[in-house]
Structures are given as structure tokens and as C-alpha cells.
Coordinates of C-alpha atoms in Angstrom, one line a residue:
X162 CA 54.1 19.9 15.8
X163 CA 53.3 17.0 18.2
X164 CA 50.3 14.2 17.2
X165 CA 49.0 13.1 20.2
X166 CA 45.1 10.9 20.7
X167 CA 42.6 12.7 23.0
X168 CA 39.1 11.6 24.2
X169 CA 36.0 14.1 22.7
X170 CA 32.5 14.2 24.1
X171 CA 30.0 16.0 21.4
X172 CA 26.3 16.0 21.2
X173 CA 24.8 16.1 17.9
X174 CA 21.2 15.0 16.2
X175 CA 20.5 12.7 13.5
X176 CA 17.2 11.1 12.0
X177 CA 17.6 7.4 12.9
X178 CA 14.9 5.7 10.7
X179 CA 13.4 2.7 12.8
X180 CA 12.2 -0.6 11.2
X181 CA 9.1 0.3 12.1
X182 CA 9.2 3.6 10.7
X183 CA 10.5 2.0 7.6
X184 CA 8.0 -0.2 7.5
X185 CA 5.1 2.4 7.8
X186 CA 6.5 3.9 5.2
X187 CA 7.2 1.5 2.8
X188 CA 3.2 0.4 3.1
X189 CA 2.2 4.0 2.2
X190 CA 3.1 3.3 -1.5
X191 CA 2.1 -0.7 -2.0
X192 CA -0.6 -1.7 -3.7
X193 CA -3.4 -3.3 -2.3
X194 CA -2.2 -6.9 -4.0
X195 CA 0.9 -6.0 -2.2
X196 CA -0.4 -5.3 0.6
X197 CA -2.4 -8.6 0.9
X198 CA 0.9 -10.2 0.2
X199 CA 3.3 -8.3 2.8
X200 CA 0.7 -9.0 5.5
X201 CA 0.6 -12.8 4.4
X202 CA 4.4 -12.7 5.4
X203 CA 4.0 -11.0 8.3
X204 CA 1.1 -13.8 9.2
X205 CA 3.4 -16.7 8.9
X206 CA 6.0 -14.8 11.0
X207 CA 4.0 -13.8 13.8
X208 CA 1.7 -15.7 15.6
X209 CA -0.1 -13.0 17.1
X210 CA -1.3 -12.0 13.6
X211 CA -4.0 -13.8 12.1
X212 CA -6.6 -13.1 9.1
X213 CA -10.5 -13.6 9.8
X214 CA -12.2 -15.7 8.2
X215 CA -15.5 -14.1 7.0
X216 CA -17.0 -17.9 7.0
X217 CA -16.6 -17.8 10.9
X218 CA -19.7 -16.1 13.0
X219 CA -18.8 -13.5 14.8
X220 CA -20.8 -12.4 18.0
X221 CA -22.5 -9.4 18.6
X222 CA -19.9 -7.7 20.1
X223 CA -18.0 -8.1 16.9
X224 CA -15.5 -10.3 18.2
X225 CA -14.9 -13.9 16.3
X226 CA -16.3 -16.4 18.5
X227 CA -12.4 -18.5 18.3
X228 CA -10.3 -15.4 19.4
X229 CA -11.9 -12.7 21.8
X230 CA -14.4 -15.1 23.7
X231 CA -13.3 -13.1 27.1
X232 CA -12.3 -10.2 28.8
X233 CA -8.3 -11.1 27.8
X234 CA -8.9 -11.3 24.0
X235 CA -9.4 -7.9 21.6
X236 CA -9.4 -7.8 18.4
X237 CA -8.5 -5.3 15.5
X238 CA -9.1 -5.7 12.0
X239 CA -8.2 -3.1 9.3
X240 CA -11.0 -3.3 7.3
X241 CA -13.7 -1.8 10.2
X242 CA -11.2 0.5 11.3
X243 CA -11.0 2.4 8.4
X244 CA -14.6 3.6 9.5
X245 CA -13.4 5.5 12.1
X246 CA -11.8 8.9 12.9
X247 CA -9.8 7.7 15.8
X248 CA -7.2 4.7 16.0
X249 CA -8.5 2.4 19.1
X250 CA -7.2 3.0 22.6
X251 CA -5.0 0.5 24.0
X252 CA -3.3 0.1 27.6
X253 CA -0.2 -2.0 26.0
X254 CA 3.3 -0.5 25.7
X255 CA 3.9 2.1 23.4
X256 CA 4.8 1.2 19.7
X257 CA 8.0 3.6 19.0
X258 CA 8.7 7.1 20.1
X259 CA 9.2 7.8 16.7
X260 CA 5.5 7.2 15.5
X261 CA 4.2 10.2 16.5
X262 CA 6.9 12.3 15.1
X263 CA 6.2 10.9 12.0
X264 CA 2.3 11.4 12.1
X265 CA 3.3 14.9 12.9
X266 CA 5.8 15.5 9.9
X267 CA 4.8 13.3 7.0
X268 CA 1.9 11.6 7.4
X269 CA -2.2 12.3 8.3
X270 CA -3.0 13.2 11.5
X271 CA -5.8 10.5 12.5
X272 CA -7.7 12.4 15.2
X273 CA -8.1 15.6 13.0
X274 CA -9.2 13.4 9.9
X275 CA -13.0 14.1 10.5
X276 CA -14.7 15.7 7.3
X277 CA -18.2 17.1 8.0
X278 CA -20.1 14.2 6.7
X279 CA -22.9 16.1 5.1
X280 CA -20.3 18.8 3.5
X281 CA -19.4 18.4 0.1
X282 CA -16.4 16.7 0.3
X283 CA -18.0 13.8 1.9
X284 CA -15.5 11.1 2.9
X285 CA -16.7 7.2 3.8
X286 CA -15.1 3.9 3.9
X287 CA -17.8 1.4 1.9
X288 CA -17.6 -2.1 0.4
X289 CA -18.2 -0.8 -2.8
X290 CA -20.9 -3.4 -3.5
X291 CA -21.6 -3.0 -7.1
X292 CA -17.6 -4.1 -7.8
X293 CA -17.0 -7.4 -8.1
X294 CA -13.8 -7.9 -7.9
X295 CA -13.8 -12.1 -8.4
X296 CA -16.3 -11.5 -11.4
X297 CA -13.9 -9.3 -12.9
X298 CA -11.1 -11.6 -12.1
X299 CA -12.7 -14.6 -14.1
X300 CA -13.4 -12.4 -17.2
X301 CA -9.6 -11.4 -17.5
X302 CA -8.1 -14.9 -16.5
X303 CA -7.3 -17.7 -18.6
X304 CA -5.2 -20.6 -17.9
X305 CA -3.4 -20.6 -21.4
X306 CA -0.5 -22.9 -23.0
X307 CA 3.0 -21.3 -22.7
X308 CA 4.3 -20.5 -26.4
X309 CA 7.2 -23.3 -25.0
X310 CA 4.8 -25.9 -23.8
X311 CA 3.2 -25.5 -27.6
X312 CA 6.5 -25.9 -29.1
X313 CA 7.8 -28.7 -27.2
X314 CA 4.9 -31.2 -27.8
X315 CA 5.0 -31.0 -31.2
X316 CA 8.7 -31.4 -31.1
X317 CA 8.0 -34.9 -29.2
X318 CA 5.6 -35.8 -31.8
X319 CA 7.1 -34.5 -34.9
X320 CA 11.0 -35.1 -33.9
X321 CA 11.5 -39.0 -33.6
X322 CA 15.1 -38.6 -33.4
X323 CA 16.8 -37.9 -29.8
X324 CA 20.0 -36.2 -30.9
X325 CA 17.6 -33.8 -33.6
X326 CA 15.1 -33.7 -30.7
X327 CA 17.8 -32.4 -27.9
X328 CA 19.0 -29.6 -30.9
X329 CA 15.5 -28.7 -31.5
X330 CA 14.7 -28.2 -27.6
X331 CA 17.9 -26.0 -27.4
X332 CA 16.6 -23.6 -30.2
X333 CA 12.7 -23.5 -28.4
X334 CA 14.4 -22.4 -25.1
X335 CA 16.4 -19.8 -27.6
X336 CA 13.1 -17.6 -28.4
X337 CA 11.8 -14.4 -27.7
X338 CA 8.6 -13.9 -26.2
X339 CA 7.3 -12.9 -29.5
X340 CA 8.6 -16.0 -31.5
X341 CA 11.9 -15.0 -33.2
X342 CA 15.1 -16.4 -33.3
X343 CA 17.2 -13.9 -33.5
X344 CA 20.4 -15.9 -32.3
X345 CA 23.3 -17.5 -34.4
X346 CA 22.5 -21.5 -35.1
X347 CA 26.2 -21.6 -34.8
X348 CA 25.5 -20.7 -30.9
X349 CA 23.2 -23.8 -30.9
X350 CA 25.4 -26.1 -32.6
X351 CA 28.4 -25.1 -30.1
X352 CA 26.3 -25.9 -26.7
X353 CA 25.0 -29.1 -28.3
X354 CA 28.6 -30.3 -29.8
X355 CA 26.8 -31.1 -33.3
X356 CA 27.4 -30.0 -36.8
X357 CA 26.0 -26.3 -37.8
X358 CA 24.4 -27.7 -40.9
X359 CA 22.3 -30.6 -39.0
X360 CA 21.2 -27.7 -36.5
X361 CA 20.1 -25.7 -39.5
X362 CA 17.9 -28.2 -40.8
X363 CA 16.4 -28.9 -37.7
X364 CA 15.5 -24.8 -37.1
X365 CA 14.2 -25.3 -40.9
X366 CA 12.0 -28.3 -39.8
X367 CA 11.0 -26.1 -36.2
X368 CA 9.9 -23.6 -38.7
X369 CA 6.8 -25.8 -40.5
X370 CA 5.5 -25.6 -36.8
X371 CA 2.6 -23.7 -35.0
X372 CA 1.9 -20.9 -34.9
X373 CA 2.7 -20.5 -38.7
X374 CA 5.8 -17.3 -38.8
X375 CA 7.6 -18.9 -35.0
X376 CA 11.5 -19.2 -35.6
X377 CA 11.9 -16.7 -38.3
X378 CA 15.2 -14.5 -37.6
X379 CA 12.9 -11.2 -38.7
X380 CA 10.1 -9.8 -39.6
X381 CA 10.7 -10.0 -43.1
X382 CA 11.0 -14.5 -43.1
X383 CA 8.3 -14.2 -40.5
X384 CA 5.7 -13.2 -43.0
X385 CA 7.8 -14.6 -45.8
X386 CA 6.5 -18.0 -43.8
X387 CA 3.2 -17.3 -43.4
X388 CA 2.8 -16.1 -46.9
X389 CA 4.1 -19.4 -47.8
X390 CA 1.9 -22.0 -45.8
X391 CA -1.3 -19.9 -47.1
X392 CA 0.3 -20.5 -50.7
X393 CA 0.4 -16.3 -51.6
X394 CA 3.7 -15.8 -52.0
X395 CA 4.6 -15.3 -55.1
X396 CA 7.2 -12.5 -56.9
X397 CA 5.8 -9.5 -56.8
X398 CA 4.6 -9.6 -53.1
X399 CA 7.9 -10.6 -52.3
X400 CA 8.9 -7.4 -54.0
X401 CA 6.5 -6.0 -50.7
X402 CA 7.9 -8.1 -48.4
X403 CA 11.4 -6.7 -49.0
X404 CA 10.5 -3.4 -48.7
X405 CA 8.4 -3.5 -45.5
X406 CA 10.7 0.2 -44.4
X407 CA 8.8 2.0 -47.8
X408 CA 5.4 0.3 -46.4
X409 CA 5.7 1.6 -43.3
X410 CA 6.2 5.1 -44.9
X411 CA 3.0 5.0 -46.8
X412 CA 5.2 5.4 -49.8
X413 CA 3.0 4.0 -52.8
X414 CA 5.0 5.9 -55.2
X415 CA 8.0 3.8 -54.4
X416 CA 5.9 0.8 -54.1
X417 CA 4.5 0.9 -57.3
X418 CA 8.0 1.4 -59.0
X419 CA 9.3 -1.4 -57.1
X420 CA 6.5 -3.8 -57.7
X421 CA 5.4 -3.0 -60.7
X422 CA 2.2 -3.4 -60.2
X423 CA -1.5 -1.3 -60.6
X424 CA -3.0 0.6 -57.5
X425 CA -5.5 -1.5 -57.4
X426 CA -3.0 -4.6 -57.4
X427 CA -0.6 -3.1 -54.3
X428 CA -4.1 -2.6 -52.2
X429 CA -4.9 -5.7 -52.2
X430 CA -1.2 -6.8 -51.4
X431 CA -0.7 -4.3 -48.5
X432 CA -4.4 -5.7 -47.3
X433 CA -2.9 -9.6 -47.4
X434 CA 0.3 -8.1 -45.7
X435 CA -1.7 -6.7 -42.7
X436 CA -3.9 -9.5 -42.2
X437 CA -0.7 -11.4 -41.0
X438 CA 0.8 -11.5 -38.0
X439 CA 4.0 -10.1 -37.2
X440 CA 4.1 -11.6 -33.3
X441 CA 3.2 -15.1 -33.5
X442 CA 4.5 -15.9 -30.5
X443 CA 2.2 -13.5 -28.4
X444 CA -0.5 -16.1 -29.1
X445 CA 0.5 -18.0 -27.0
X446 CA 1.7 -15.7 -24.6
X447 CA 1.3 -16.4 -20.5
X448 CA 1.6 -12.9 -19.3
X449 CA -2.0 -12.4 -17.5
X450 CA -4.1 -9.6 -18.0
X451 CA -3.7 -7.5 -14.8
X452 CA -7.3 -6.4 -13.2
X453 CA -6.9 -2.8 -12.1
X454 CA -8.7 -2.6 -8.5
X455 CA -9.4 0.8 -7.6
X456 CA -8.1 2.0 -4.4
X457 CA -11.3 4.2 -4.1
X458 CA -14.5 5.2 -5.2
X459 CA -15.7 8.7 -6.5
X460 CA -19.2 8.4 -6.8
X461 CA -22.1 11.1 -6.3
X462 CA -24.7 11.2 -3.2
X463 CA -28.4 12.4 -3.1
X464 CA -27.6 15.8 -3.0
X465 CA -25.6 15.7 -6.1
X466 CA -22.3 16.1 -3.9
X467 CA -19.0 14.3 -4.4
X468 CA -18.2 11.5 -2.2
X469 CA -14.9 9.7 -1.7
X470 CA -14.9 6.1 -0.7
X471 CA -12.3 3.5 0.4
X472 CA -12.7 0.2 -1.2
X473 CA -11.9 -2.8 1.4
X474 CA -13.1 -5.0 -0.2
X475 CA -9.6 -6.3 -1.1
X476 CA -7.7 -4.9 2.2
X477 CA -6.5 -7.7 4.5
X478 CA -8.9 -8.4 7.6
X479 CA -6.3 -8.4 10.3
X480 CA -6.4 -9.6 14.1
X481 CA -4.1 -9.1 16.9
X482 CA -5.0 -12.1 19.3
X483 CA -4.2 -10.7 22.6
X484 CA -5.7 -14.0 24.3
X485 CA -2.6 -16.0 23.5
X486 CA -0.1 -13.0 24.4
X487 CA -2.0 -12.5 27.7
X488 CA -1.5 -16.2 28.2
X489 CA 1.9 -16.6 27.8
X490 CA 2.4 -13.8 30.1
X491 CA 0.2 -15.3 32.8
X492 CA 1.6 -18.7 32.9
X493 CA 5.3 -19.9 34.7
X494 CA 7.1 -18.6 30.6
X495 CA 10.7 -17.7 30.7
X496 CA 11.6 -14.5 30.4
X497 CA 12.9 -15.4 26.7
X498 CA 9.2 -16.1 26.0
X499 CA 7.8 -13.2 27.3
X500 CA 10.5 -11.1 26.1
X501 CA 9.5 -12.6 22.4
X502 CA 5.7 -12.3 23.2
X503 CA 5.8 -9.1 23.6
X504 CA 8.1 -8.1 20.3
X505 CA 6.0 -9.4 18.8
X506 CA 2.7 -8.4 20.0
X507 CA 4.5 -4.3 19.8
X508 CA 4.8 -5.3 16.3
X509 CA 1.3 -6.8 15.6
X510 CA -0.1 -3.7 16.8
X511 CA 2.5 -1.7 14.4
X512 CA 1.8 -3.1 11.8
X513 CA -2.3 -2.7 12.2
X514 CA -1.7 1.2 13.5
X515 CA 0.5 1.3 10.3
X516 CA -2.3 0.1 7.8
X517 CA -4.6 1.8 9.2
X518 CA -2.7 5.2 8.7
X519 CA -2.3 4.0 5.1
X520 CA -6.1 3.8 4.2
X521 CA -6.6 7.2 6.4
X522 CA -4.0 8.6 4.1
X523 CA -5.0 7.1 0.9
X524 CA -8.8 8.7 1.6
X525 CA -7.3 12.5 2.6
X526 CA -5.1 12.4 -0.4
X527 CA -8.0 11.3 -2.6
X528 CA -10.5 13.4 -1.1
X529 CA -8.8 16.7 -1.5
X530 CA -8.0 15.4 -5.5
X531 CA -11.8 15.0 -6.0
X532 CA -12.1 18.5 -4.7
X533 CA -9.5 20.3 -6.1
X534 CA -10.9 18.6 -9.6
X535 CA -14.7 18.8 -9.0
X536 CA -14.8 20.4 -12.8
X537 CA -13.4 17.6 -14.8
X538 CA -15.8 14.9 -12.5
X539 CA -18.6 16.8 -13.7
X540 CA -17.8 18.4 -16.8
X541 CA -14.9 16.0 -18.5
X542 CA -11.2 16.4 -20.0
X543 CA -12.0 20.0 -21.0
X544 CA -11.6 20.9 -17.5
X545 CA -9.1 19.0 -15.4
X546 CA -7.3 22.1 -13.4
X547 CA -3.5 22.0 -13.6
X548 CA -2.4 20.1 -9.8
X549 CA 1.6 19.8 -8.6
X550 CA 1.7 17.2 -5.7
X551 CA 3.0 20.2 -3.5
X552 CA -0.4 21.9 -4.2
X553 CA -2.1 19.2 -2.3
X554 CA 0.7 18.4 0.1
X555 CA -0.1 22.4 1.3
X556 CA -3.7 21.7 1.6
X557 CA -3.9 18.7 3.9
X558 CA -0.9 20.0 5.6
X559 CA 1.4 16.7 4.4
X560 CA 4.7 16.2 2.9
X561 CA 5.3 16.4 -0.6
X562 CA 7.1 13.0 -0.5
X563 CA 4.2 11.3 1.5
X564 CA 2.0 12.2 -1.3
X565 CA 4.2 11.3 -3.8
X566 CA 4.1 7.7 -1.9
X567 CA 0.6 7.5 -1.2
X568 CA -0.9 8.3 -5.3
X569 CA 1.8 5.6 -6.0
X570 CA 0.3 2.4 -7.9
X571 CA -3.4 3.8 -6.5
X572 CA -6.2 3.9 -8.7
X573 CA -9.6 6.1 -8.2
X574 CA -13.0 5.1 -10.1
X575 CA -15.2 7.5 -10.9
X576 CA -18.4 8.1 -13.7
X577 CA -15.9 9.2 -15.8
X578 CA -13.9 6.1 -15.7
X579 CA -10.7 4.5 -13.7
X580 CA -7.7 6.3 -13.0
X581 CA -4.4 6.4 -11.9
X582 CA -4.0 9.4 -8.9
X583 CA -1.3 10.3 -10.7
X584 CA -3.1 10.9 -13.2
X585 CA -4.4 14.3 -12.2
X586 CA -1.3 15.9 -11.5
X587 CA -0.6 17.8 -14.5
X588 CA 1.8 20.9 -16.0
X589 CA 0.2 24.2 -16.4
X590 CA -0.3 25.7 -19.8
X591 CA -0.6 30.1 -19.7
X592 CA -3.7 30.8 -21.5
X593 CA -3.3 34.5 -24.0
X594 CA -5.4 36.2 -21.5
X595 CA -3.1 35.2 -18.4
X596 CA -6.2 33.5 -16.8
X597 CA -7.5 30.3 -16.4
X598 CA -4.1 28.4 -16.9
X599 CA -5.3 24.6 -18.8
X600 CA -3.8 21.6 -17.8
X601 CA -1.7 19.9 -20.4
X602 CA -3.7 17.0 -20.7
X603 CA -6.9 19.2 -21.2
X604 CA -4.4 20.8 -24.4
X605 CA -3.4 17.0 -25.0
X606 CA -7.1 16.2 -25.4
X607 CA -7.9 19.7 -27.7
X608 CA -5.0 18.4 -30.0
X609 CA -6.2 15.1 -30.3
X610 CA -9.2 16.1 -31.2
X611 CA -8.4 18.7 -33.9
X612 CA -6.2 15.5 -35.5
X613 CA -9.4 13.0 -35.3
X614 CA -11.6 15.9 -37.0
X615 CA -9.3 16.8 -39.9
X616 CA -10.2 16.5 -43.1
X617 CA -7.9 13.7 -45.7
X618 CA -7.3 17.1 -47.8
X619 CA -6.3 19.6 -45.0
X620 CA -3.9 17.8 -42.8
X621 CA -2.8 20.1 -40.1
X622 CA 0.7 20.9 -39.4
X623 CA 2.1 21.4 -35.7
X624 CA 2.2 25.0 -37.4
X625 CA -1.5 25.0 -38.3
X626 CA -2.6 23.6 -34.7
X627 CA -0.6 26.1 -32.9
X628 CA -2.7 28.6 -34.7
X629 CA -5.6 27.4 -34.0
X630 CA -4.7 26.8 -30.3
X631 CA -3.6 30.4 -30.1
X632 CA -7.1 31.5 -31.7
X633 CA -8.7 29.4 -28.5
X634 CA -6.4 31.7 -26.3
X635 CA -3.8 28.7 -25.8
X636 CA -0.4 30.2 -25.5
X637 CA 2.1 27.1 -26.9
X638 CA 4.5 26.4 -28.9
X639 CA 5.2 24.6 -31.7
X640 CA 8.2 22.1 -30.2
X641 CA 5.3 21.6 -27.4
X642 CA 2.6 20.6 -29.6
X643 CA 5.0 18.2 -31.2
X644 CA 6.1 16.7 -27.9
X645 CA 2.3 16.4 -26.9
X646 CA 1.8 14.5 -30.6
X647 CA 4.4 12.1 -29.7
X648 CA 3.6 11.2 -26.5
X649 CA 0.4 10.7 -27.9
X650 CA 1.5 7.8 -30.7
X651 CA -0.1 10.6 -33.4
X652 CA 2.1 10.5 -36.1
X653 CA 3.9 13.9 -38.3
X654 CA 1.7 15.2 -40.6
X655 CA 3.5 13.9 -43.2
X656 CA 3.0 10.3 -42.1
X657 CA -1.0 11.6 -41.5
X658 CA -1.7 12.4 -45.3
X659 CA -0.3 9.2 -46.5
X660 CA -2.5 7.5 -43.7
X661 CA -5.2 8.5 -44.3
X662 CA -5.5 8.6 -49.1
X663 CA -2.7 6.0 -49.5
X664 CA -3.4 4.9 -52.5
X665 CA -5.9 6.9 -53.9

């Protein structure tokens, strides 16, 4: 058998995913805070992209009076265009071939996007005036001290020594986020190059600092400490302290052996323990609270309907400046200039196109959610339908993966409160009758509620609530109402019935 090299000619098809394409989809499941942030980068990058400024006038023609003063200048901006049905017309070159094969495949299809305003499932693009988004921003922000920052000025004032002040910066940089250190000193005294007994009795000098209970190696020296500097601990509540496992049990039996003390005398020990804190260190923690912006707004109309609204009140304002393109073109420019001109104009008009698709998407995906989930808007938990993302893929006529992309991260306010999109896709749960299937988060919310109503002297067992599901014609069973309990942080019933008479 002879090898010999021959030439082959075959013809075969492949998916090529463009940059563009990428990027269209990668916006489809951003945030709107990252979305303000991508399009800040794509800003500094191209200078055909440019943010308005709401402080500028703009003339009645809606053009800003800086860019689009003649016939050579247009402008887009995101935030109008979710308004409309139609993406705007534009004589320029073609973005990608592949644009509209993705509209067709995975993605909305802008023209055909045109709810009957005055049906039911009224869809609108609004301000949302009655959210104020900087309002809310000043109620959750707080410029705060880092738990470090704390640390370290009292070291400088309380340490006068520099070798015991270079140990004791080592150990602050050596924390958790909740105050403990749980390494070895002997780690601290290697780095350093001291002795292990002078870096012990700087950690015991770091300890005497504040927050009273930073520095201890547990939980157990961590309340140990703040027993101390309140001048409680004695004894017998150090008896407690070392058998924090039997606390969390709820086991007074044991406690009362191990203590040795009355009911009445462990009650008031256990109220001292929980009145400490067992993350001093969060006090002083940076981490800011994170304002959830909705991505849109479920609220009712005059006719009692449901209407969907995009918020863009937080959705970049962007422009395409065409003046400068057209004037680069015009002019004696290399063909490197043009060449670059026009890249980049192809791309500011991508990435506008691309945005918005997004919002067009984001309000389909949303609208058809508020329909298919009318009930629980305006009748509560009881009745939120079971939803799969492929039921809603098949009725707006979408990919599964593009909705999968577009509830991403998104948030929907409504009466009933804020939610995640994802939030109403839920498992279905066979009712005894084989009709009208529940959503497990409707069973979720009937087993939380039969816990919160149950008497200190008839616990229910995951037994017992099966039962009485069953009775409500709520086929389950008991390894799911236990699964449903967990994920719910309600404890066993065990755990409940010390909970709730511990030391009665």
C-alpha cells in the first residue's frame, strides 16, 4: 500500500460567530449597570459614539444643537428608540450579513413587535417617573471605614513601637471579612523574622481593640472577649460558652446538666449570649448595599389591564455623530482614514441596532410573563402558574437560550413587589385531581405558611404536612416537602419544638 499527498476540494457549512454577533449577544444578558459601563468603553474607543447630555437643549427637531445642526448630522439615541416598533432607516452600509439571520433565529423580530396598544397586554416604553433611582441610591449608600482602616489607626496610636507595630500590621492584613484570625501566629512570626512569643503578645494586645470580639481564632474566644470587656463572664456562662454546639440544638436538658444552673438562670444566660455579636468585623464592613433597578414596570392602566413598561431611565443615551464621519469622508483623508471612519461608524450603528434589539427583547420577554401570570399580579402567591423558559420561547416564537439570556440579572416591579424574571419560572406540582398543576413556589408558600401557623404543642412533621397537602389535593411527597423546607432555611421539626418552648 502506497502513501502518497493529493489536493481535495470540499464544500461544507459552519456557524462562524462574528464579533458583532457576539457582541449582540453578549448584551442580551447584561445588566443595565453593565450596560452603562460596556457602552462607556465603547465611548472612549470610538469617536463616533458619544452620550447626550440632557443639560444640552436640543431643537425641535430633536437633534442636540452641538451634533446634528445640518443635513450631514443624525442622530440615534437608545433611550427614544425604544418607543418605536421599527429600527430607523439608514442609507449607510450594511452592518453584517449575519444580523438578520440572527433576528430570524434567536432573537425578536423588530418590525412584527407591535402589540395592539389598547389590548390587554399593553406594551410602552416610560420613564417610570415615580422611581427615583438617585433617591434610592442615597438611602442605601454610605461612605463607611474599612474594618482595616479601623484597625490600623488604632495600631498607630496604641502601638508606639515600630518592630510591634510592623507585627501587628501583618496580623490586621491576616483577617477575615468577619474579624477572625483563624491563621497560625507562627505564619506571622515567619514573614516578619521575629520571635512567636513577641507576635503572640502583640495579637493579645490587637485583641483589647475595636470592635470588642476582632482577632479571636473562633467563635467560642470571640464572645469569650466580649463577655469579658462587659465584665459577665464568669464560670458558669463559660460553662455556655463551651457548649455553643448543645445551644444551637436547643438542648436545655443538657444545658442545665452542664451548667448547673435553674431555668430561669440559663434564660437569662442564652439572652446575654445572643445579645452579642458573633461577626464583629461586619461592622465595619465596605461591601455596599446593591440598589436593585428594575428592568421594567408592571403596573395597571384605566381599564384595569396589565401594562408592561421599559424603564430608561438608567439606559445609556447614545449618539452616532455622522457629521464628523461625513467629514472625514469629504475632505482630501487617506484611504487609512476613511477606511477607519467607516469601521467604525459600521460599528457605532451595531452597537445602537444591538441595544435597541435588547430593550425590544427585554419588553416581549416580559410582556408575555405578565400574561402568562396575570393570576398571581392580581390575586398573589396562591396562584403563580407553573412556566418552563421553553413555554415562553414557543409563544413569542424565540429561542429557548435567548430567553434564558434575556431574564438574566433582569428585574420586573410590579404591586406586588420586585422581582427577578427568573423568578416566575417554576416546576410543576400534579394536583390529586390531575388538574390545575401548582407551581412549586405556590406549594413553597402553602408550606410556609402551615409552619408560621402551627401551634408550640402540635409541631408538624414533613409527614403531617404532606397530609394535609394531600387533603388540599396536592399530590407530594415527603422527600419533596423536606427539600422545599430546606431551601426555605425552616428548620426539622425537631429543631421547631425546641424553637419555639425552650425552656419552658
Amino acid at each position: 500500500m502506497s502513501i502518497s499527498q493529493r489536493q481535495e476540494i470540499k464544500q461544507t457549512q459552519s456557524l462562524v460567530m462574528t464579533p458583532q454577533l457576539q457582541q449582540a449577544i453578549k448584551l442580551l444578558q447584561l445588566t443595565n449597570l453593565e450596560i452603562n459601563e460596556f457602552v462607556g468603553q465603547e465611548i472612549e474607543r470610538n469617536p463616533l459614539l458619544e452620550l447626550a447630555d440632557p443639560s444640552k437643549p436640543e431643537r425641535g427637531d430633536g437633534k442636540l444643537e452641538e451634533f446634528g445642526s445640518d443635513n450631514n448630522s443624525e442622530t440615534f439615541d437608545t433611550a427614544t428608540l425604544a418607543n418605536k416598533d421599527n429600527l430607523p432607516d439608514t442609507n449607510d452600509e450594511p452592518l453584517d450579513i449575519n444580523y438578520n439571520e440572527y433576528l430570524e433565529e434567536n432573537s425578536t423580530n423588530v418590525s412584527e413587535f407591535n402589540y395592539d396598544q389598547s389590548s390587554t397586554w399593553n406594551v410602552s416604553s416610560n420613564k417610570a417617573s415615580n422611581y427615583d433611582f438617585n433617591e434610592s441610591l442615597e438611602q442605601t449608600i454610605e461612605n463607611k471605614v474599612s474594618l482595616t482602616d479601623h484597625l490600623l489607626e488604632q495600631l498607630n496610636a496604641d502601638i508606639p513601637d515600630p518592630a510591634e507595630r510592623l507585627i501587628g500590621y501583618h496580623i490586621i492584613h491576616m483577617l477575615d471579612p468577619s474579624g477572625y484570625f483563624k491563621s497560625e501566629i507562627s505564619s506571622v512570626s515567619d514573614i516578619i523574622g521575629c520571635e512567636e512569643t513577641k507576635a503572640i503578645q502583640v495579637l493579645n494586645r490587637l485583641k483589647k481593640f475595636d470592635p470588642v470580639g476582632v482577632f479571636a481564632k473562633d467563635l467560642q474566644e470571640c464572645l469569650t472577649l466580649q463577655l469579658i470587656d462587659k465584665n459577665r463572664f464568669d464560670p458558669i456562662i463559660e460553662k455556655l460558652i463551651e457548649n455553643l454546639d448543645l445551644l444551637a440544638k436547643h438542648d436545655q436538658k443538657s444545658l442545665l446538666k452542664k451548667c448547673n444552673v435553674s431555668r430561669e438562670e440559663l434564660l437569662e444566660m442564652v439572652v446575654e449570649i445572643k445579645s452579642l455579636n458573633p461577626k464583629p468585623g461586619d461592622l465595619y464592613n465596605n461591601d455596599v448595599a446593591q440598589t436593585v433597578v428594575p428592568d421594567v414596570f408592571v403596573r395597571k392602566n384605566n381599564t384595569f389591564d396589565w401594562t408592561v413598561e421599559l424603564n430608561t431611565d438608567n439606559l445609556p443615551k447614545v449618539l452616532v455623530n455622522r457629521k464628523y464621519s461625513s467629514l472625514v469622508n469629504n475632505k482630501n483623508s487617506s484611504d487609512i482614514d476613511k477606511t477607519y471612519i467607516n469601521d467604525q461608524l459600521n460599528s457605532a450603528n451595531w452597537l445602537v441596532k444591538s441595544l435597541e434589539q435588547r430593550a425590544q427583547t427585554i419588553l416581549k420577554v416580559a410582556t408575555e410573563i405578565v400574561k402568562q401570570q396575570s393570576d398571581f399580579f392580581s390575586q398573589g402567591i396562591k396562584y403563580l402558574k407553573p412556566l418552563t423558559l421553553k413555554d415562553i420561547a414557543e409563544k413569542i416564537e424565540m429561542h429557548e437560550s435567548t430567553v434564558s439570556r434575556v431574564t438574566a440579572n433582569k428585574y420586573l416591579e410590579s404591586p406586588r413587589g420586585v422581582f427577578q424574571m427568573k423568578y416566575f419560572f417554576t416546576t410543576s406540582i400534579t394536583s390529586s385531581c390531575g388538574e390545575n398543576n401548582l407551581s412549586s413556589e405556590t406549594v413553597k408558600a402553602r408550606i410556609k405558611e402551615l409552619v408560621n401557623n402551627e401551634e408550640p404543642d402540635d409541631i408538624l412533621s414533613d409527614d403531617k404536612i404532606v397530609e394535609m397537602l394531600i387533603k388540599e389535593d396536592i399530590d407530594i411527597a415527603r422527600r419533596t416537602v423536606a427539600k422545599y423546607r430546606e431551601s426555605m432555611n425552616i428548620p426539622s421539626s425537631v429543631i421547631r419544638r425546641r424553637q419555639k418552648k425552650p425552656y419552658k
